[in-house]
Short mmCIF file of N, CA and C in Angstrom, two decimals:
data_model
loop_
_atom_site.label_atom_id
_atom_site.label_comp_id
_atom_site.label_asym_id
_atom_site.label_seq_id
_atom_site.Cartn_x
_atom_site.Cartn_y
_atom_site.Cartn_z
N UNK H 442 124.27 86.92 78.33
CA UNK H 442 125.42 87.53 77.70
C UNK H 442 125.46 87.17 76.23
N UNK H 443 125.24 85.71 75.76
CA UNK H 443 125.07 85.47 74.62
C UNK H 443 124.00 86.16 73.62
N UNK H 444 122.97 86.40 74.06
CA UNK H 444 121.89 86.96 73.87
C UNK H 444 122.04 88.23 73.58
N UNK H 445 122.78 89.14 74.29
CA UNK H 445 123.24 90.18 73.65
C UNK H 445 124.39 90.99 72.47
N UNK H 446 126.04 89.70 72.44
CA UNK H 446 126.79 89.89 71.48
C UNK H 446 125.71 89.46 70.27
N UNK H 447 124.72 88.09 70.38
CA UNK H 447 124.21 88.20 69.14
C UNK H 447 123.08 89.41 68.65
N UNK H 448 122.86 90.43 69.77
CA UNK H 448 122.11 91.18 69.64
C UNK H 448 123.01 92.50 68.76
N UNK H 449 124.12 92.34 69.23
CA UNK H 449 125.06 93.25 68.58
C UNK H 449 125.70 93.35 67.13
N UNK H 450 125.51 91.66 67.28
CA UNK H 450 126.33 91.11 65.92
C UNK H 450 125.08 91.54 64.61
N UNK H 451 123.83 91.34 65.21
CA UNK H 451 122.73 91.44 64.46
C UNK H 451 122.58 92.99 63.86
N UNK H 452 122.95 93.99 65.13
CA UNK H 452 122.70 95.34 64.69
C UNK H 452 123.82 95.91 63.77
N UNK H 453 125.16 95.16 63.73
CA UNK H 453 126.23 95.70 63.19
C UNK H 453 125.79 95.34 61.30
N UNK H 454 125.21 93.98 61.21
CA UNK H 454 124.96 93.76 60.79
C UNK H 454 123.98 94.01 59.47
N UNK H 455 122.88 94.58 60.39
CA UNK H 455 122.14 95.25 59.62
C UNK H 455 122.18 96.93 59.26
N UNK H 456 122.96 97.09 59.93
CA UNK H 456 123.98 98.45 59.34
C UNK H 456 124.48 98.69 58.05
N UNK H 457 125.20 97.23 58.50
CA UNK H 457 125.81 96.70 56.76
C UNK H 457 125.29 96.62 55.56
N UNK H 458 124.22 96.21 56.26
CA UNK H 458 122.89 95.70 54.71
C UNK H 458 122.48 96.69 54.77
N UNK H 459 121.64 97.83 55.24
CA UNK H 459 121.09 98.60 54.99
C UNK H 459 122.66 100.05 53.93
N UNK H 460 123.46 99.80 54.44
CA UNK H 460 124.13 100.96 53.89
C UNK H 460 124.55 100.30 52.35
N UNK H 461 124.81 98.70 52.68
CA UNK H 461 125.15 97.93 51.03
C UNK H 461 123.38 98.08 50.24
N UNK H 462 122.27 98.50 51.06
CA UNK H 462 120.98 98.23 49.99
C UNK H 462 120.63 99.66 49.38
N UNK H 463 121.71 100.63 49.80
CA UNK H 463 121.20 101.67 50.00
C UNK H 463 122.45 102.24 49.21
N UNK H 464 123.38 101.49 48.64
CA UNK H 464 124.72 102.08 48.01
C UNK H 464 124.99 102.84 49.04
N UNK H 465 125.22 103.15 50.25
CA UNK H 465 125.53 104.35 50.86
C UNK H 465 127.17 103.87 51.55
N UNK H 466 128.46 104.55 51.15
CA UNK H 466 129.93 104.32 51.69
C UNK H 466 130.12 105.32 51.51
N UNK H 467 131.59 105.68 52.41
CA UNK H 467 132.22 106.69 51.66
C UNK H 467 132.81 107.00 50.39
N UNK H 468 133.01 105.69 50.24
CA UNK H 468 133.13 106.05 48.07
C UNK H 468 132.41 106.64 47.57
N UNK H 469 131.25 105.62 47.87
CA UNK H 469 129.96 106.48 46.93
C UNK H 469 129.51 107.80 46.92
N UNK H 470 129.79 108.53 48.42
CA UNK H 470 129.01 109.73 48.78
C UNK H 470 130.24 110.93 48.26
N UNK H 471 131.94 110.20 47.61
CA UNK H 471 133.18 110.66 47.38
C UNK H 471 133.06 111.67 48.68
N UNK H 472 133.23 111.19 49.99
CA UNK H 472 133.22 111.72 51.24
C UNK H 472 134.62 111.58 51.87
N UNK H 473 135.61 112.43 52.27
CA UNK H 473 136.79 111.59 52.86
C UNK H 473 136.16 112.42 54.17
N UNK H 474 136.93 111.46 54.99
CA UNK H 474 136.69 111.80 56.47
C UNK H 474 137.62 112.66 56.85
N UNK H 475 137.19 113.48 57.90
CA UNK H 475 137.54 114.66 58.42
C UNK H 475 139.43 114.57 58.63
N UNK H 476 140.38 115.53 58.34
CA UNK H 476 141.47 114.81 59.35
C UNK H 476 141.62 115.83 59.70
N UNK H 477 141.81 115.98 61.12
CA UNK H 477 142.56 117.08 61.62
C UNK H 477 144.24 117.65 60.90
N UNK H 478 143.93 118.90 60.90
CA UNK H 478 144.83 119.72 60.12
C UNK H 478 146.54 119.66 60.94
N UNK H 479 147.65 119.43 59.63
CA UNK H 479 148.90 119.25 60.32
C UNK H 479 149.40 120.64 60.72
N UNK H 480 149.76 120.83 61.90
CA UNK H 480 150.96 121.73 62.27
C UNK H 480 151.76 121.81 61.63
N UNK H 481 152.11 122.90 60.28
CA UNK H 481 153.57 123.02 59.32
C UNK H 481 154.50 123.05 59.84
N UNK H 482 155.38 123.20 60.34
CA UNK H 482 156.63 123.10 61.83
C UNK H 482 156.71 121.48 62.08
N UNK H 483 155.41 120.79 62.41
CA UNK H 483 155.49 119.45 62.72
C UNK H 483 156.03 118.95 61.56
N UNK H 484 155.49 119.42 60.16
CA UNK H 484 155.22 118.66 59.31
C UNK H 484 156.99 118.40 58.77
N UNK H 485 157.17 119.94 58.56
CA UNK H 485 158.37 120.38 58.54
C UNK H 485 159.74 119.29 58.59
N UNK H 486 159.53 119.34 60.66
CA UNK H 486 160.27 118.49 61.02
C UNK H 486 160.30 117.03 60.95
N UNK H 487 159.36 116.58 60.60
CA UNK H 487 159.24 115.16 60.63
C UNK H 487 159.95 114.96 59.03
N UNK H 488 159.73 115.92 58.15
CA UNK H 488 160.48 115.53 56.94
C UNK H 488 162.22 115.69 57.34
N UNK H 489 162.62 116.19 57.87
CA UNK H 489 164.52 115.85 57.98
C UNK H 489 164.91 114.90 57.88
N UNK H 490 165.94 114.64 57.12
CA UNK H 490 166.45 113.32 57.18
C UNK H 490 167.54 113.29 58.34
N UNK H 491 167.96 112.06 58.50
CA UNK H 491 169.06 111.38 59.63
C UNK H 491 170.26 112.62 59.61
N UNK H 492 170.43 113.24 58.22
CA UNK H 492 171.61 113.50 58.16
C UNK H 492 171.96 115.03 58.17
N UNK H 493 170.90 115.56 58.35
CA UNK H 493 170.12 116.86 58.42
C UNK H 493 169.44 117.26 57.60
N UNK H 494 169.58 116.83 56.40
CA UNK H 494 168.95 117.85 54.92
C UNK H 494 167.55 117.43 55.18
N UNK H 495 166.63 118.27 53.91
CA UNK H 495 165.95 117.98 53.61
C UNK H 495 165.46 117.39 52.30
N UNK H 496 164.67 117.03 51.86
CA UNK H 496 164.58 116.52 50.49
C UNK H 496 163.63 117.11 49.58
N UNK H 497 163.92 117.69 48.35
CA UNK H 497 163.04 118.37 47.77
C UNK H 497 161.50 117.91 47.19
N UNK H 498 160.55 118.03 47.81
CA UNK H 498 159.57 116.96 47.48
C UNK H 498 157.95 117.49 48.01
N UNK H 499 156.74 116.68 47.12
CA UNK H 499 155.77 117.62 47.03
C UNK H 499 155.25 117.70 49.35
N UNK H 500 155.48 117.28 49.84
CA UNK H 500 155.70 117.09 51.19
C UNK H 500 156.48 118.25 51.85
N UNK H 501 157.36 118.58 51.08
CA UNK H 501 158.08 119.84 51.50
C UNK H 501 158.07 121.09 51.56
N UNK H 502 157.36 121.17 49.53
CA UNK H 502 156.51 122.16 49.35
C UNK H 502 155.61 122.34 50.78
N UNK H 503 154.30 121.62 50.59
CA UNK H 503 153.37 121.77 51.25
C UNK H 503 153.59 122.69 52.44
N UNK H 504 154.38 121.81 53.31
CA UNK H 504 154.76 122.31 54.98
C UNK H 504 155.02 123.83 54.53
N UNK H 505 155.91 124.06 53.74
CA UNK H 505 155.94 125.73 53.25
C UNK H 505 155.35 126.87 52.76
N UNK H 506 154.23 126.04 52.36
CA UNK H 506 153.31 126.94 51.54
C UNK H 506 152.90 126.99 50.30
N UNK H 507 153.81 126.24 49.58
CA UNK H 507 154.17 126.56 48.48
C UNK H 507 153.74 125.13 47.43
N UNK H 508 153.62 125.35 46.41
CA UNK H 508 153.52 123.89 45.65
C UNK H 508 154.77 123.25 45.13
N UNK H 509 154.72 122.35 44.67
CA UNK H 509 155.89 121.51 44.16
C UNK H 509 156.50 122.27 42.59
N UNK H 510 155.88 122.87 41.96
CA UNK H 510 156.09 123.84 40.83
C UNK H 510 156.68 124.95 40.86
N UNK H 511 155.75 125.49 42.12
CA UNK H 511 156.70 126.93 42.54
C UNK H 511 158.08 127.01 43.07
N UNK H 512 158.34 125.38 43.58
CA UNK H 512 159.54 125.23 45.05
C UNK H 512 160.43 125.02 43.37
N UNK H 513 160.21 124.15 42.30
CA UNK H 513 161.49 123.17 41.20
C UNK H 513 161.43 124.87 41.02
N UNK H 514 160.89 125.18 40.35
CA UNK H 514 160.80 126.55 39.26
C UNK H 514 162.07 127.71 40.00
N UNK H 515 161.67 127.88 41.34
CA UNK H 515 162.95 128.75 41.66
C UNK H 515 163.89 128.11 42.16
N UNK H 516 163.92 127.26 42.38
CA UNK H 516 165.33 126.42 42.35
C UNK H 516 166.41 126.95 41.42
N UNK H 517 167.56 127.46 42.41
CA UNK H 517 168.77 128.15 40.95
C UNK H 517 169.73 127.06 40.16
N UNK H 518 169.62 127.15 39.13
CA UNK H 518 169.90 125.85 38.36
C UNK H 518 171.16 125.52 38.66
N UNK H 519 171.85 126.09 39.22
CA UNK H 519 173.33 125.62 39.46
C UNK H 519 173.47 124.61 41.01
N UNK H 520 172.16 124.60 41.54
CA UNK H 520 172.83 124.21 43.00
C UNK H 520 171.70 122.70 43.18
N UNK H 521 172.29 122.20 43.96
CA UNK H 521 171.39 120.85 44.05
C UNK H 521 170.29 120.90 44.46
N UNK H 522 169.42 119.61 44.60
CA UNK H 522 168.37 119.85 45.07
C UNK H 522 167.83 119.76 46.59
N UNK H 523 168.56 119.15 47.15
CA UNK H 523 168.91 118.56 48.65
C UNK H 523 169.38 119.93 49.25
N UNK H 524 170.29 120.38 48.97
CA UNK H 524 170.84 121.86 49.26
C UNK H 524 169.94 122.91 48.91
N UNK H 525 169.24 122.99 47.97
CA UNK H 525 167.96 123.97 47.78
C UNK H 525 166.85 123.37 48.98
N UNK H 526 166.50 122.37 49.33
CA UNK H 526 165.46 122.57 49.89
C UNK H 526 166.15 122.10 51.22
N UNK H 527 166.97 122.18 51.47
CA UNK H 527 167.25 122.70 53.42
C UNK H 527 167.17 124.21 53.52
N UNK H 528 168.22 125.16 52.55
CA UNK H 528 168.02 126.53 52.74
C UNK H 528 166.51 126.74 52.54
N UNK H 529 165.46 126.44 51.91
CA UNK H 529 164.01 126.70 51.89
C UNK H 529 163.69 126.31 53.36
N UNK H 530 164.18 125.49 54.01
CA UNK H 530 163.27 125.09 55.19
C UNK H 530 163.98 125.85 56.12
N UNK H 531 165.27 125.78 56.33
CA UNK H 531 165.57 127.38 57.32
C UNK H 531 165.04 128.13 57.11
N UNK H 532 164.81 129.15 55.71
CA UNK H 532 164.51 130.42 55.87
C UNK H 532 163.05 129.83 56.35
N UNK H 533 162.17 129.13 56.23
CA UNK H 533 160.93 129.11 56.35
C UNK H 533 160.88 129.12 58.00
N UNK H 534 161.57 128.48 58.70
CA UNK H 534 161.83 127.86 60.03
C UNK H 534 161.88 129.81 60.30
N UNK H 535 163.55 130.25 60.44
CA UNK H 535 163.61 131.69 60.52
C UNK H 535 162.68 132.53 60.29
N UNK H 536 161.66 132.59 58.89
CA UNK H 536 161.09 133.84 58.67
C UNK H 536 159.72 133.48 59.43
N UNK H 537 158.87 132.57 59.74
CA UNK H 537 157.92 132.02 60.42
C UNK H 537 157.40 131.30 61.41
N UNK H 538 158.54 131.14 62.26
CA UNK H 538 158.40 130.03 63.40
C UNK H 538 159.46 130.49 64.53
N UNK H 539 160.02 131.98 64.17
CA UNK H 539 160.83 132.41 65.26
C UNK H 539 160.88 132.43 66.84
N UNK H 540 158.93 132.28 66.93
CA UNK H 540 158.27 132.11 68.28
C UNK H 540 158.59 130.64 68.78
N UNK H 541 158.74 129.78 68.17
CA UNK H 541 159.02 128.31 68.37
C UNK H 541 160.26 127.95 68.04
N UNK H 542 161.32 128.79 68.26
CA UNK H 542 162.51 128.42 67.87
C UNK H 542 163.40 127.70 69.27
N UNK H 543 163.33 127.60 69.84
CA UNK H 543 163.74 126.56 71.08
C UNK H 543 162.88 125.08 70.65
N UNK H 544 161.97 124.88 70.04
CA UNK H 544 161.63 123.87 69.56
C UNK H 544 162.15 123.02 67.92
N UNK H 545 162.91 123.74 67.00
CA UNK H 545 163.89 123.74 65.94
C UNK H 545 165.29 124.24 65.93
N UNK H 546 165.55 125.07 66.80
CA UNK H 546 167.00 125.22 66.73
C UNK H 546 168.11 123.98 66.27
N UNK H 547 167.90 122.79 67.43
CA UNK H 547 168.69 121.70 67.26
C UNK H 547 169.07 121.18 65.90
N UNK H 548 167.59 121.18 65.28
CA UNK H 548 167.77 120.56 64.12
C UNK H 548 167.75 121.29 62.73
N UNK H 549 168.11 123.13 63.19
CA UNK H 549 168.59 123.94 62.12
C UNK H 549 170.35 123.62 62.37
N UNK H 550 170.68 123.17 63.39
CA UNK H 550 172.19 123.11 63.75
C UNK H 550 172.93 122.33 62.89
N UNK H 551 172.05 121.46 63.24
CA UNK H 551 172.36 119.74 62.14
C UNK H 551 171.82 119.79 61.06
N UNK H 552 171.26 120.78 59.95
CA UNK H 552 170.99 121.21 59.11
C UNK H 552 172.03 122.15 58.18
N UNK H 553 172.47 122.79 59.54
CA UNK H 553 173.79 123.75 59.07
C UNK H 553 174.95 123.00 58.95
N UNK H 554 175.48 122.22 59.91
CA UNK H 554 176.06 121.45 59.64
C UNK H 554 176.71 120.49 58.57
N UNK H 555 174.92 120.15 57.85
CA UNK H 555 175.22 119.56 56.98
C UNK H 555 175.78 120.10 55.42
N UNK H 556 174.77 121.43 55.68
CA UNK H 556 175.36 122.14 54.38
C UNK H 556 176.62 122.82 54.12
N UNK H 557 177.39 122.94 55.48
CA UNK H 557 178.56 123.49 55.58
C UNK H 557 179.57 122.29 54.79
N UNK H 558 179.28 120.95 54.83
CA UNK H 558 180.13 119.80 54.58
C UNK H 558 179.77 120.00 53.03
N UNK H 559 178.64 120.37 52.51
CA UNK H 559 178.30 120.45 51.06
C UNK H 559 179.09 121.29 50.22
N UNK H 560 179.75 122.34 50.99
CA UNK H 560 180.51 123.00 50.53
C UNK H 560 180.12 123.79 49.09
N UNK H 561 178.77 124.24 49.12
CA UNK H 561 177.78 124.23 47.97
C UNK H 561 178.43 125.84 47.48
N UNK H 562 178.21 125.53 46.74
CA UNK H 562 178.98 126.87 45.36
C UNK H 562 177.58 128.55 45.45
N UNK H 563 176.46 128.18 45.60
CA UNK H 563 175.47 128.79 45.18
C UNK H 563 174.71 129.12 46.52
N UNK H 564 175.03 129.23 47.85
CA UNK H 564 174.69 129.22 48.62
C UNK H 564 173.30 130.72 48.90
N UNK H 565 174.45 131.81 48.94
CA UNK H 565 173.74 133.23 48.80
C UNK H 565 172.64 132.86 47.59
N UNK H 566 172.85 132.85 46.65
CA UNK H 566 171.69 132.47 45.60
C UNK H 566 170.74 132.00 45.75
N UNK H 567 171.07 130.93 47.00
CA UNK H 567 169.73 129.94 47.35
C UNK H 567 168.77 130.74 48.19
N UNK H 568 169.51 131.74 49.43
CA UNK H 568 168.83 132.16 50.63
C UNK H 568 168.32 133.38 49.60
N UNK H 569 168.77 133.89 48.55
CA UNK H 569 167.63 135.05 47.82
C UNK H 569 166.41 134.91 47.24
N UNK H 570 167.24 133.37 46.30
CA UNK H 570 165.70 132.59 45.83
C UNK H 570 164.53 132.50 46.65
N UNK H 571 165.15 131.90 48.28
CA UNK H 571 164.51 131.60 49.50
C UNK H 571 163.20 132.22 49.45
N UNK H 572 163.94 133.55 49.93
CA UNK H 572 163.36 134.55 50.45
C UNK H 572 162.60 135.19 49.30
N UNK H 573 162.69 135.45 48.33
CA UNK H 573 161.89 135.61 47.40
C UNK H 573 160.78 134.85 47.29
N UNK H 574 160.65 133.42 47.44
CA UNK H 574 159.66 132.23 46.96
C UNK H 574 158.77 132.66 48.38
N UNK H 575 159.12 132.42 49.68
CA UNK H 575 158.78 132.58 50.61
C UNK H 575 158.28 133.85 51.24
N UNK H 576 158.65 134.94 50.59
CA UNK H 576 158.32 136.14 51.49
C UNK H 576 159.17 136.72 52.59
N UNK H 577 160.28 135.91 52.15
CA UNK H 577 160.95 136.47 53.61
C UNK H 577 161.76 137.87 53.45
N UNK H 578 162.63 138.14 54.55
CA UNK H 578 164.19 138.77 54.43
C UNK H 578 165.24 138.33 54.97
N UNK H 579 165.06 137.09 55.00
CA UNK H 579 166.19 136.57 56.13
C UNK H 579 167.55 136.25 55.56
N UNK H 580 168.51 136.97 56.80
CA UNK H 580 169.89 136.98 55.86
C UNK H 580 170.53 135.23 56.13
N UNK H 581 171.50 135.74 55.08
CA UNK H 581 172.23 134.34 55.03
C UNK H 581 172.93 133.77 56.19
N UNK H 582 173.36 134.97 57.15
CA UNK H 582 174.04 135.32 58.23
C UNK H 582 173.05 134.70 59.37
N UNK H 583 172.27 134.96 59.35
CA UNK H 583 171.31 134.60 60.51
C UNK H 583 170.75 133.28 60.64
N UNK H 584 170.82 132.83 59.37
CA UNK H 584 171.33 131.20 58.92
C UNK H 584 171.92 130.38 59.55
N UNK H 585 173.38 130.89 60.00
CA UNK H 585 174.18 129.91 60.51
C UNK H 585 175.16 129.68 58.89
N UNK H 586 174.93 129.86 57.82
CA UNK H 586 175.74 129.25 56.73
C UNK H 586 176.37 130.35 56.21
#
């Protein structure tokens, strides 16, 4: 038994040396390893906060489609940013994930919820921007807000 961990320890070993004599890592080769690709919906949801919103951020973009430039840029300057990017993630939820909507409903509820307490001035503005940035048509109505 001994005979063989040192047989192991030896081969791990010379793995080592040969890839350190050989410069060969993933640095060197600037190789990142494979990752399996996120589910946007997953990604989506895992960004909500406790309290429903979402937070405007390059993470948020992403899940949407969109970059962090495109999401500030139509942002309507009158309305916050927390409140701009929950209405972005409904309409996104609504205009693209309607097939999986027993799997987000809950947490468009508590989303609505939250923006109803925001009592936000610019609301319609946001779901046009929305839908504009996004591609959608989704009304404000179908929202919940």
């Amino acid at each position: 038994m001994e005979a063989y961990q040192n047989y192991q320890s030896a081969s791990m070993d010379s793995s080592v040396i040969d890839d350190v004599q050989y410069g060969l890592s993933y640095d060197s080769l600037d190789i990142e390893p494979l990752q399996p690709p996120r589910d946007p919906l997953l990604q989506l949801v895992s960004l909500q906060k406790a309290s429903g919103c979402w937070e405007l951020d390059p993470a948020l973009a992403a899940a949407v489609g969109k970059t962090s430039e495109e999401v500030e840029n139509t942002k309507p300057a009158s309305e916050n940013k927390e409140v701009w990017a929950t209405i972005l993630a409904l309409i996104w939820l609504h205009g693209f994930k309607m097939d999986a909507q027993e799997e987000w409903e809950l947490l468009a509820m508590k989303a609505v919820s939250w923006l109803r307490a925001q009592n936000a001035p610019c609301v319609a503005e946001c779901v046009e921007a929305g839908n504009t940035l996004l591609g959608c048509k989704v009304q404000k109505d179908a929202l919940g807000i």
